[in-house]
mmCIF file of C-alpha atoms and ligand atoms in Angstrom:
data_model
loop_
_atom_site.group_PDB
_atom_site.id
_atom_site.type_symbol
_atom_site.label_atom_id
_atom_site.label_comp_id
_atom_site.label_asym_id
_atom_site.label_seq_id
_atom_site.Cartn_x
_atom_site.Cartn_y
_atom_site.Cartn_z
ATOM 1 C CA MET Q 101 119.503 104.918 75.755
ATOM 2 C CA ARG Q 102 118.959 102.492 78.588
ATOM 3 C CA TYR Q 103 118.297 102.505 82.297
ATOM 4 C CA LEU Q 104 120.695 100.065 83.916
ATOM 5 C CA ALA Q 105 121.716 98.912 87.367
ATOM 6 C CA ILE Q 106 125.150 100.341 88.185
ATOM 7 C CA ASP Q 107 126.683 96.867 88.224
ATOM 8 C CA GLU Q 108 125.515 96.214 84.657
ATOM 9 C CA ILE Q 109 127.108 99.406 83.319
ATOM 10 C CA LYS Q 110 130.274 98.829 81.315
ATOM 11 C CA ASP Q 111 133.354 101.056 81.210
ATOM 12 C CA GLY Q 112 133.052 103.637 78.470
ATOM 13 C CA MET Q 113 129.259 103.899 78.385
ATOM 14 C CA LEU Q 114 128.056 107.497 78.465
ATOM 15 C CA LEU Q 115 125.817 109.134 81.030
ATOM 16 C CA ALA Q 116 122.515 110.079 79.308
ATOM 17 C CA LYS Q 117 121.234 112.653 81.830
ATOM 18 C CA ASP Q 118 122.821 115.118 84.235
ATOM 19 C CA LEU Q 119 123.084 113.699 87.741
ATOM 20 C CA PHE Q 120 122.219 115.952 90.650
ATOM 21 C CA SER Q 121 123.211 115.777 94.295
ATOM 22 C CA ASN Q 122 120.715 116.221 97.122
ATOM 23 C CA GLU Q 123 121.646 119.886 97.154
ATOM 24 C CA GLY Q 124 120.716 120.278 93.497
ATOM 25 C CA LYS Q 125 124.309 120.556 92.251
ATOM 26 C CA VAL Q 126 125.381 118.712 89.094
ATOM 27 C CA LEU Q 127 127.481 115.734 90.207
ATOM 28 C CA LEU Q 128 128.193 114.419 86.723
ATOM 29 C CA ALA Q 129 127.206 116.024 83.443
ATOM 30 C CA LYS Q 130 125.290 114.339 80.647
ATOM 31 C CA GLY Q 131 127.726 112.805 78.141
ATOM 32 C CA THR Q 132 130.391 111.914 80.741
ATOM 33 C CA LYS Q 133 132.222 108.702 79.893
ATOM 34 C CA LEU Q 134 131.581 106.385 82.821
ATOM 35 C CA THR Q 135 134.506 104.640 84.442
ATOM 36 C CA ARG Q 136 134.620 102.128 87.302
ATOM 37 C CA ALA Q 137 135.908 104.867 89.603
ATOM 38 C CA TYR Q 138 132.898 107.108 88.815
ATOM 39 C CA LEU Q 139 130.501 104.230 89.237
ATOM 40 C CA GLU Q 140 131.931 103.262 92.620
ATOM 41 C CA ARG Q 141 131.699 106.890 93.733
ATOM 42 C CA LEU Q 142 128.064 107.092 92.608
ATOM 43 C CA LYS Q 143 127.293 103.981 94.629
ATOM 44 C CA ASP Q 144 128.562 105.889 97.681
ATOM 45 C CA PHE Q 145 125.923 108.506 96.861
ATOM 46 C CA ASP Q 146 123.348 105.666 96.919
ATOM 47 C CA PHE Q 147 122.612 105.710 93.207
ATOM 48 C CA THR Q 148 121.491 102.251 92.114
ATOM 49 C CA HIS Q 149 120.539 102.816 88.439
ATOM 50 C CA LEU Q 150 121.552 105.277 85.723
ATOM 51 C CA TYR Q 151 120.389 106.293 82.273
ATOM 52 C CA VAL Q 152 123.217 105.442 79.894
ATOM 53 C CA LEU Q 153 124.053 105.588 76.200
ATOM 54 C CA ASP Q 154 125.966 102.663 74.740
ATOM 55 C CA SER Q 155 128.002 104.897 72.457
ATOM 56 C CA GLU Q 156 128.134 108.407 71.078
ATOM 57 C CA ASN Q 157 125.940 107.341 68.149
ATOM 58 C CA ASP Q 158 123.243 106.141 70.498
ATOM 59 C CA ASP Q 159 119.963 107.986 70.357
ATOM 60 C CA ASP Q 160 120.181 110.729 72.929
ATOM 61 C CA ARG Q 161 117.015 112.643 72.388
ATOM 62 C CA GLU Q 162 116.050 114.557 75.509
ATOM 63 C CA ILE Q 163 113.950 112.542 77.879
ATOM 64 C CA MET Q 164 110.778 114.563 78.094
ATOM 65 C CA GLY Q 165 109.837 114.254 81.735
ATOM 66 C CA PRO Q 166 106.851 116.184 83.084
ATOM 67 C CA VAL Q 167 109.194 118.634 84.803
ATOM 68 C CA SER Q 168 112.832 119.397 84.140
ATOM 69 C CA GLU Q 169 115.568 117.749 86.150
ATOM 70 C CA VAL Q 170 116.628 121.143 87.490
ATOM 71 C CA THR Q 171 113.138 121.922 88.797
ATOM 72 C CA LYS Q 172 112.911 118.519 90.399
ATOM 73 C CA ALA Q 173 116.292 118.856 92.111
ATOM 74 C CA GLN Q 174 115.329 122.340 93.329
ATOM 75 C CA ALA Q 175 111.988 121.086 94.623
ATOM 76 C CA ILE Q 176 113.656 118.252 96.559
ATOM 77 C CA LYS Q 177 116.035 120.715 98.208
ATOM 78 C CA ILE Q 178 113.213 123.084 99.198
ATOM 79 C CA VAL Q 179 111.056 120.276 100.622
ATOM 80 C CA LYS Q 180 114.065 119.090 102.614
ATOM 81 C CA ASP Q 181 114.712 122.597 103.994
ATOM 82 C CA THR Q 182 111.053 123.197 104.825
ATOM 83 C CA LEU Q 183 110.586 119.868 106.594
ATOM 84 C CA GLY Q 184 113.851 120.375 108.472
ATOM 85 C CA LYS Q 185 112.750 123.813 109.679
ATOM 86 C CA ALA Q 186 109.356 122.479 110.779
ATOM 87 C CA LEU Q 187 111.173 120.687 113.605
ATOM 88 C CA VAL Q 188 112.751 123.823 115.030
ATOM 89 C CA VAL Q 189 110.653 126.882 114.214
ATOM 90 C CA GLN Q 190 106.964 127.595 114.604
ATOM 91 C CA ASN Q 191 106.026 129.342 111.375
ATOM 92 C CA VAL Q 192 108.014 128.321 108.315
ATOM 93 C CA ASP Q 193 108.292 130.781 105.449
ATOM 94 C CA LEU Q 194 106.650 129.137 102.459
ATOM 95 C CA LYS Q 195 107.840 131.671 99.863
ATOM 96 C CA GLN Q 196 110.342 129.292 98.280
ATOM 97 C CA MET Q 197 107.911 126.428 98.324
ATOM 98 C CA ASN Q 198 105.235 128.571 96.668
ATOM 99 C CA MET Q 199 107.743 129.451 94.001
ATOM 100 C CA VAL Q 200 108.685 125.850 93.278
ATOM 101 C CA ALA Q 201 105.013 124.767 93.228
ATOM 102 C CA ASP Q 202 104.382 127.489 90.623
ATOM 103 C CA ILE Q 203 107.295 126.293 88.476
ATOM 104 C CA ILE Q 204 106.049 122.685 88.624
ATOM 105 C CA LEU Q 205 102.568 123.903 87.663
ATOM 106 C CA ASP Q 206 103.916 125.956 84.757
ATOM 107 C CA GLU Q 207 105.826 122.983 83.415
ATOM 108 C CA VAL Q 208 102.933 120.545 83.830
ATOM 109 C CA LEU Q 209 100.373 122.907 82.293
ATOM 110 C CA GLU Q 210 102.614 123.823 79.367
ATOM 111 C CA ASN Q 211 102.542 120.407 77.711
ATOM 112 C CA ASN Q 212 99.197 118.913 76.716
ATOM 113 C CA ASP Q 213 100.481 115.380 76.345
ATOM 114 C CA VAL Q 214 102.375 115.511 79.615
ATOM 115 C CA ILE Q 215 102.734 112.198 81.375
ATOM 116 C CA TYR Q 216 104.748 111.035 84.370
ATOM 117 C CA ASN Q 217 107.435 108.892 82.789
ATOM 118 C CA MET Q 218 110.254 108.975 85.272
ATOM 119 C CA LEU Q 219 112.226 106.020 86.428
ATOM 120 C CA ASP Q 220 113.665 107.243 89.642
ATOM 121 C CA LEU Q 221 117.126 107.247 90.998
ATOM 122 C CA LYS Q 222 115.901 107.020 94.524
ATOM 123 C CA GLU Q 223 118.065 107.220 97.575
ATOM 124 C CA HIS Q 224 116.923 105.927 100.925
ATOM 125 C CA ASP Q 225 118.191 108.860 102.983
ATOM 126 C CA ASN Q 226 116.206 111.241 100.884
ATOM 127 C CA TYR Q 227 113.147 109.083 100.441
ATOM 128 C CA THR Q 228 110.623 111.412 102.097
ATOM 129 C CA TYR Q 229 111.718 114.452 100.067
ATOM 130 C CA VAL Q 230 111.970 112.730 96.687
ATOM 131 C CA HIS Q 231 108.675 110.989 97.396
ATOM 132 C CA SER Q 232 106.968 114.296 98.294
ATOM 133 C CA VAL Q 233 108.068 115.859 95.018
ATOM 134 C CA ASN Q 234 107.025 112.794 92.989
ATOM 135 C CA VAL Q 235 103.605 112.774 94.647
ATOM 136 C CA CYS Q 236 103.271 116.478 93.871
ATOM 137 C CA ILE Q 237 104.150 116.034 90.192
ATOM 138 C CA ILE Q 238 101.885 112.997 89.731
ATOM 139 C CA SER Q 239 98.984 114.642 91.615
ATOM 140 C CA THR Q 240 99.288 117.848 89.616
ATOM 141 C CA ILE Q 241 99.101 115.944 86.322
ATOM 142 C CA MET Q 242 96.109 113.969 87.651
ATOM 143 C CA GLY Q 243 94.397 117.163 88.789
ATOM 144 C CA LYS Q 244 94.969 118.702 85.395
ATOM 145 C CA HIS Q 245 93.306 115.687 83.725
ATOM 146 C CA LEU Q 246 90.417 116.014 86.178
ATOM 147 C CA GLY Q 247 89.915 119.589 84.961
ATOM 148 C CA LEU Q 248 90.963 121.499 88.077
ATOM 149 C CA PRO Q 249 91.733 125.179 87.463
ATOM 150 C CA ARG Q 250 95.140 126.606 88.279
ATOM 151 C CA ASP Q 251 94.287 128.001 91.731
ATOM 152 C CA ARG Q 252 93.014 124.617 92.873
ATOM 153 C CA LEU Q 253 95.993 122.825 91.328
ATOM 154 C CA LYS Q 254 98.183 125.146 93.364
ATOM 155 C CA GLU Q 255 96.431 124.113 96.605
ATOM 156 C CA LEU Q 256 96.871 120.486 95.574
ATOM 157 C CA ALA Q 257 100.555 121.003 94.700
ATOM 158 C CA MET Q 258 101.308 122.710 98.040
ATOM 159 C CA GLY Q 259 99.371 120.060 99.972
ATOM 160 C CA THR Q 260 101.169 117.179 98.267
ATOM 161 C CA LEU Q 261 104.646 118.741 98.635
ATOM 162 C CA LEU Q 262 103.922 118.952 102.379
ATOM 163 C CA HIS Q 263 101.764 115.842 102.815
ATOM 164 C CA ASP Q 264 104.340 113.914 104.865
ATOM 165 C CA LEU Q 265 105.570 116.866 106.931
ATOM 166 C CA GLY Q 266 104.415 115.034 110.068
ATOM 167 C CA MET Q 267 107.099 112.389 109.415
ATOM 168 C CA VAL Q 268 109.715 114.733 110.890
ATOM 169 C CA TYR Q 269 108.122 114.255 114.312
ATOM 170 C CA ILE Q 270 108.360 110.444 114.174
ATOM 171 C CA ASP Q 271 111.264 108.671 115.901
ATOM 172 C CA PRO Q 272 113.799 107.893 113.108
ATOM 173 C CA GLU Q 273 114.638 104.620 114.844
ATOM 174 C CA ILE Q 274 111.111 103.411 114.160
ATOM 175 C CA LEU Q 275 111.177 104.681 110.562
ATOM 176 C CA ASN Q 276 114.456 102.901 109.815
ATOM 177 C CA LYS Q 277 113.492 99.612 111.455
ATOM 178 C CA MET Q 278 114.063 96.618 109.200
ATOM 179 C CA THR Q 279 111.729 94.330 111.143
ATOM 180 C CA ASN Q 280 107.949 94.526 111.463
ATOM 181 C CA LEU Q 281 106.636 97.326 113.632
ATOM 182 C CA THR Q 282 104.823 96.590 116.861
ATOM 183 C CA PRO Q 283 101.186 97.801 117.025
ATOM 184 C CA GLU Q 284 102.354 100.677 119.237
ATOM 185 C CA GLU Q 285 105.047 101.716 116.721
ATOM 186 C CA THR Q 286 102.566 101.475 113.845
ATOM 187 C CA LYS Q 287 100.279 103.843 115.736
ATOM 188 C CA GLN Q 288 103.143 106.294 116.188
ATOM 189 C CA VAL Q 289 103.989 106.259 112.462
ATOM 190 C CA GLN Q 290 100.338 106.671 111.505
ATOM 191 C CA ASP Q 291 100.179 109.733 113.709
ATOM 192 C CA HIS Q 292 102.253 111.603 111.064
ATOM 193 C CA ALA Q 293 99.027 112.494 109.236
ATOM 194 C CA ARG Q 294 97.525 114.290 112.234
ATOM 195 C CA LEU Q 295 100.823 115.829 113.374
ATOM 196 C CA GLY Q 296 101.438 117.226 109.897
ATOM 197 C CA PHE Q 297 97.971 118.737 109.741
ATOM 198 C CA GLU Q 298 98.239 120.289 113.214
ATOM 199 C CA ARG Q 299 101.435 122.054 112.166
ATOM 200 C CA LEU Q 300 100.374 123.021 108.631
ATOM 201 C CA ARG Q 301 97.094 124.572 109.771
ATOM 202 C CA THR Q 302 99.130 127.195 111.642
ATOM 203 C CA TYR Q 303 101.178 128.244 108.576
ATOM 204 C CA THR Q 304 100.179 131.659 107.340
ATOM 205 C CA GLY Q 305 99.323 131.809 103.674
ATOM 206 C CA LEU Q 306 98.716 128.060 103.324
ATOM 207 C CA SER Q 307 95.186 127.025 102.368
ATOM 208 C CA ILE Q 308 93.486 124.873 105.001
ATOM 209 C CA LEU Q 309 92.615 122.500 102.133
ATOM 210 C CA SER Q 310 96.340 121.958 101.514
ATOM 211 C CA ALA Q 311 96.731 121.109 105.208
ATOM 212 C CA HIS Q 312 93.898 118.591 104.840
ATOM 213 C CA VAL Q 313 95.906 116.726 102.183
ATOM 214 C CA ALA Q 314 98.344 115.873 104.991
ATOM 215 C CA TYR Q 315 95.495 114.933 107.331
ATOM 216 C CA GLN Q 316 93.548 112.749 104.882
ATOM 217 C CA HIS Q 317 96.046 111.159 102.477
ATOM 218 C CA HIS Q 318 95.909 107.797 104.286
ATOM 219 C CA GLU Q 319 92.105 107.668 104.454
ATOM 220 C CA ARG Q 320 90.473 105.024 102.233
ATOM 221 C CA GLU Q 321 87.078 105.034 100.491
ATOM 222 C CA ASP Q 322 85.653 102.185 102.618
ATOM 223 C CA GLY Q 323 86.678 103.786 105.914
ATOM 224 C CA SER Q 324 89.619 101.427 106.477
ATOM 225 C CA GLY Q 325 92.233 104.196 106.430
ATOM 226 C CA TYR Q 326 93.591 106.451 109.165
ATOM 227 C CA PRO Q 327 93.640 108.616 111.242
ATOM 228 C CA ARG Q 328 89.873 109.189 111.339
ATOM 229 C CA GLY Q 329 88.458 106.338 109.226
ATOM 230 C CA LEU Q 330 86.727 108.811 106.895
ATOM 231 C CA LYS Q 331 84.642 107.324 104.067
ATOM 232 C CA GLY Q 332 83.745 108.280 100.473
ATOM 233 C CA ASP Q 333 82.491 111.861 100.294
ATOM 234 C CA GLU Q 334 83.975 112.704 103.684
ATOM 235 C CA ILE Q 335 87.382 112.614 102.016
ATOM 236 C CA HIS Q 336 88.334 115.744 100.084
ATOM 237 C CA LEU Q 337 89.074 115.382 96.359
ATOM 238 C CA TYR Q 338 92.674 116.592 96.874
ATOM 239 C CA ALA Q 339 93.271 113.823 99.404
ATOM 240 C CA LYS Q 340 91.691 111.202 97.118
ATOM 241 C CA ILE Q 341 94.130 112.265 94.387
ATOM 242 C CA ALA Q 342 97.062 112.362 96.821
ATOM 243 C CA ALA Q 343 96.192 108.886 98.194
ATOM 244 C CA VAL Q 344 96.437 107.378 94.709
ATOM 245 C CA ALA Q 345 99.629 109.242 93.764
ATOM 246 C CA ASP Q 346 101.199 108.464 97.165
ATOM 247 C CA SER Q 347 100.434 104.737 96.871
ATOM 248 C CA PHE Q 348 101.648 104.619 93.258
ATOM 249 C CA ASP Q 349 104.978 106.227 94.114
ATOM 250 C CA ALA Q 350 105.437 104.057 97.215
ATOM 251 C CA MET Q 351 104.670 100.872 95.261
ATOM 252 C CA THR Q 352 107.134 101.723 92.484
ATOM 253 C CA SER Q 353 109.976 102.916 94.757
ATOM 254 C CA ASN Q 354 112.985 101.085 96.011
ATOM 255 C CA LYS Q 355 112.462 100.411 99.671
ATOM 256 C CA LEU Q 356 114.581 98.452 102.017
ATOM 257 C CA TYR Q 357 111.985 95.833 102.833
ATOM 258 C CA ARG Q 358 110.543 94.911 99.458
ATOM 259 C CA GLU Q 359 111.033 94.848 95.702
ATOM 260 C CA PRO Q 360 109.381 97.699 93.800
ATOM 261 C CA LEU Q 361 106.514 97.025 91.397
ATOM 262 C CA TRP Q 362 106.746 98.092 87.761
ATOM 263 C CA SER Q 363 104.533 101.078 86.910
ATOM 264 C CA HIS Q 364 102.045 98.978 84.931
ATOM 265 C CA GLU Q 365 101.735 96.527 87.830
ATOM 266 C CA ALA Q 366 101.108 99.343 90.321
ATOM 267 C CA ILE Q 367 98.421 100.836 88.062
ATOM 268 C CA ALA Q 368 96.737 97.411 87.836
ATOM 269 C CA GLU Q 369 96.842 96.979 91.611
ATOM 270 C CA LEU Q 370 95.296 100.394 92.230
ATOM 271 C CA LYS Q 371 92.555 99.650 89.682
ATOM 272 C CA ALA Q 372 91.840 96.371 91.485
ATOM 273 C CA ASN Q 373 91.401 98.357 94.716
ATOM 274 C CA ALA Q 374 88.928 100.884 93.304
ATOM 275 C CA PRO Q 375 86.346 101.790 94.401
ATOM 276 C CA THR Q 376 86.837 99.897 97.695
ATOM 277 C CA LYS Q 377 90.017 101.661 98.812
ATOM 278 C CA TYR Q 378 90.684 104.305 96.167
ATOM 279 C CA ASP Q 379 88.373 106.698 94.360
ATOM 280 C CA ARG Q 380 87.552 105.345 90.918
ATOM 281 C CA LYS Q 381 87.901 108.714 89.153
ATOM 282 C CA ALA Q 382 91.240 109.365 90.797
ATOM 283 C CA VAL Q 383 92.570 105.960 89.716
ATOM 284 C CA ALA Q 384 91.346 106.609 86.162
ATOM 285 C CA ALA Q 385 93.154 109.957 86.270
ATOM 286 C CA LEU Q 386 96.321 108.177 87.391
ATOM 287 C CA SER Q 387 96.164 105.776 84.467
ATOM 288 C CA TRP Q 388 96.006 108.755 82.076
ATOM 289 C CA SER Q 389 98.780 110.532 83.944
ATOM 290 C CA VAL Q 390 101.601 108.027 84.330
ATOM 291 C CA ALA Q 391 103.367 106.008 81.669
ATOM 292 C CA PRO Q 392 102.826 102.267 82.137
ATOM 293 C CA TYR Q 393 106.267 101.798 80.554
ATOM 294 C CA PRO Q 394 108.469 104.806 81.384
ATOM 295 C CA VAL Q 395 111.406 105.850 79.205
ATOM 296 C CA GLY Q 396 114.264 103.400 79.765
ATOM 297 C CA SER Q 397 112.034 100.339 80.335
ATOM 298 C CA VAL Q 398 113.338 97.270 78.523
ATOM 299 C CA LEU Q 399 110.492 95.246 76.992
ATOM 300 C CA LEU Q 400 110.217 91.766 75.556
ATOM 301 C CA LEU Q 401 107.889 91.941 72.544
ATOM 302 C CA SER Q 402 105.616 89.200 71.228
ATOM 303 C CA THR Q 403 108.014 88.720 68.309
ATOM 304 C CA GLY Q 404 110.713 87.688 70.799
ATOM 305 C CA GLU Q 405 112.616 90.931 70.181
ATOM 306 C CA LYS Q 406 113.920 93.118 72.993
ATOM 307 C CA ALA Q 407 113.395 96.859 72.806
ATOM 308 C CA VAL Q 408 113.854 99.884 75.058
ATOM 309 C CA VAL Q 409 111.294 102.674 75.492
ATOM 310 C CA VAL Q 410 112.920 105.873 74.231
ATOM 311 C CA ASN Q 411 109.967 108.229 74.204
ATOM 312 C CA THR Q 412 106.490 108.167 75.688
ATOM 313 C CA ASN Q 413 103.614 110.555 76.149
ATOM 314 C CA ARG Q 414 99.861 110.282 76.441
ATOM 315 C CA ARG Q 415 99.437 109.385 72.792
ATOM 316 C CA LYS Q 416 102.347 107.169 71.952
ATOM 317 C CA THR Q 417 105.210 104.999 73.111
ATOM 318 C CA VAL Q 418 108.280 104.722 70.887
ATOM 319 C CA VAL Q 419 110.746 101.869 71.336
ATOM 320 C CA GLN Q 420 114.180 101.177 69.899
ATOM 321 C CA PHE Q 421 115.116 97.567 69.123
ATOM 322 C CA LEU Q 422 118.116 96.363 71.098
ATOM 323 C CA GLU Q 423 119.003 93.282 69.058
ATOM 324 C CA GLY Q 424 118.155 91.187 65.996
ATOM 325 C CA LYS Q 425 117.396 92.248 62.418
ATOM 326 C CA ARG Q 426 115.842 95.531 63.456
ATOM 327 C CA LYS Q 427 118.582 96.496 65.956
ATOM 328 C CA ASN Q 428 118.626 100.277 66.604
ATOM 329 C CA GLN Q 429 115.456 100.849 64.531
ATOM 330 C CA PHE Q 430 112.581 102.789 66.105
ATOM 331 C CA LEU Q 431 108.955 101.726 66.249
ATOM 332 C CA GLU Q 432 105.829 103.342 67.636
ATOM 333 C CA LEU Q 433 103.962 100.726 69.679
ATOM 334 C CA GLY Q 434 100.373 100.185 68.634
ATOM 335 C CA LYS Q 435 101.130 100.920 64.978
ATOM 336 C CA ASP Q 436 101.590 97.203 64.344
ATOM 337 C CA ALA Q 437 98.599 95.289 65.724
ATOM 338 C CA ASP Q 438 100.495 91.981 65.768
ATOM 339 C CA LEU Q 439 103.209 93.354 67.994
ATOM 340 C CA GLN Q 440 102.337 93.186 71.687
ATOM 341 C CA ILE Q 441 104.313 93.712 74.844
ATOM 342 C CA GLU Q 442 105.009 90.290 76.276
ATOM 343 C CA LYS Q 443 106.627 91.498 79.482
ATOM 344 C CA ARG Q 444 108.864 94.100 81.005
ATOM 345 C CA LEU Q 445 112.414 92.880 81.587
ATOM 346 C CA ALA Q 446 114.056 95.900 83.199
HETATM 347 FE FE1 FE2 S 792 102.001 109.583 104.500
#
């Protein structure tokens, strides 16, 4: 199984995972033979990359993500609905969001070796919603590694799902601008943290600590963040976790104005910025919680061989050779001390 740019996919390759629309409906089922016509259509839906199998004999073991694809699609839809309603009604009913946060928690808590190993099929139109769900999943796994009990993980999950709610009040023209923002526009965008908090604090049934995730997720340890320039202990643990997860997801996402970093590069950058910008414990939790080489990554090994990551969790990373003498064979990285990862190719 491989994760390829749509233009690199050849006629007849098979889709390795179900594809969901923004509304959570299956667009194309796993196992579908891909044709040019399908691929062109998927481009219209803003898909840029897909998980594919080269043939029916290809290894198609389930990709063990931290949460199921169905849960993720459902969560994206609910975040989208909730944020949309925040613009028009005063008190949004959070019943559905509570339900989806509980499902994410169940799935994350169920698996002891759980790790965030998703390569995302991100779409620009949906960025805020997909991003909110990613930040929630990553933060929940981090919180679990930090030993938070379920009730606190729930506050963290709700806070992270809603952390960018304030974005709905920002002029879309500014958000979609391709050029640099003026200082005035930057100020307006930064105001999303406060605006989100002001709204969330009025929601019945939502913990004030969840609302503070929205308020504080852009604060930085040295006081260089916004909106209040809080420092160190003034920043709540949930917001420290959310800041790291938020930055990680933003760094590794496709955005219009820059190339995404690979997961291992983003982890290294966050480590380099701790403890100045990010809390050291939170960054350590991130490095236990996300796969440096997610399933589908194509690696160049020190032997000169190319291999694709087919399975990864906290304890191991399994690759399948793509060429050479060992083509199609599997290997657990780390088992052979002489074999190192030289670099990530795709
Ligand atoms: Fe934000």
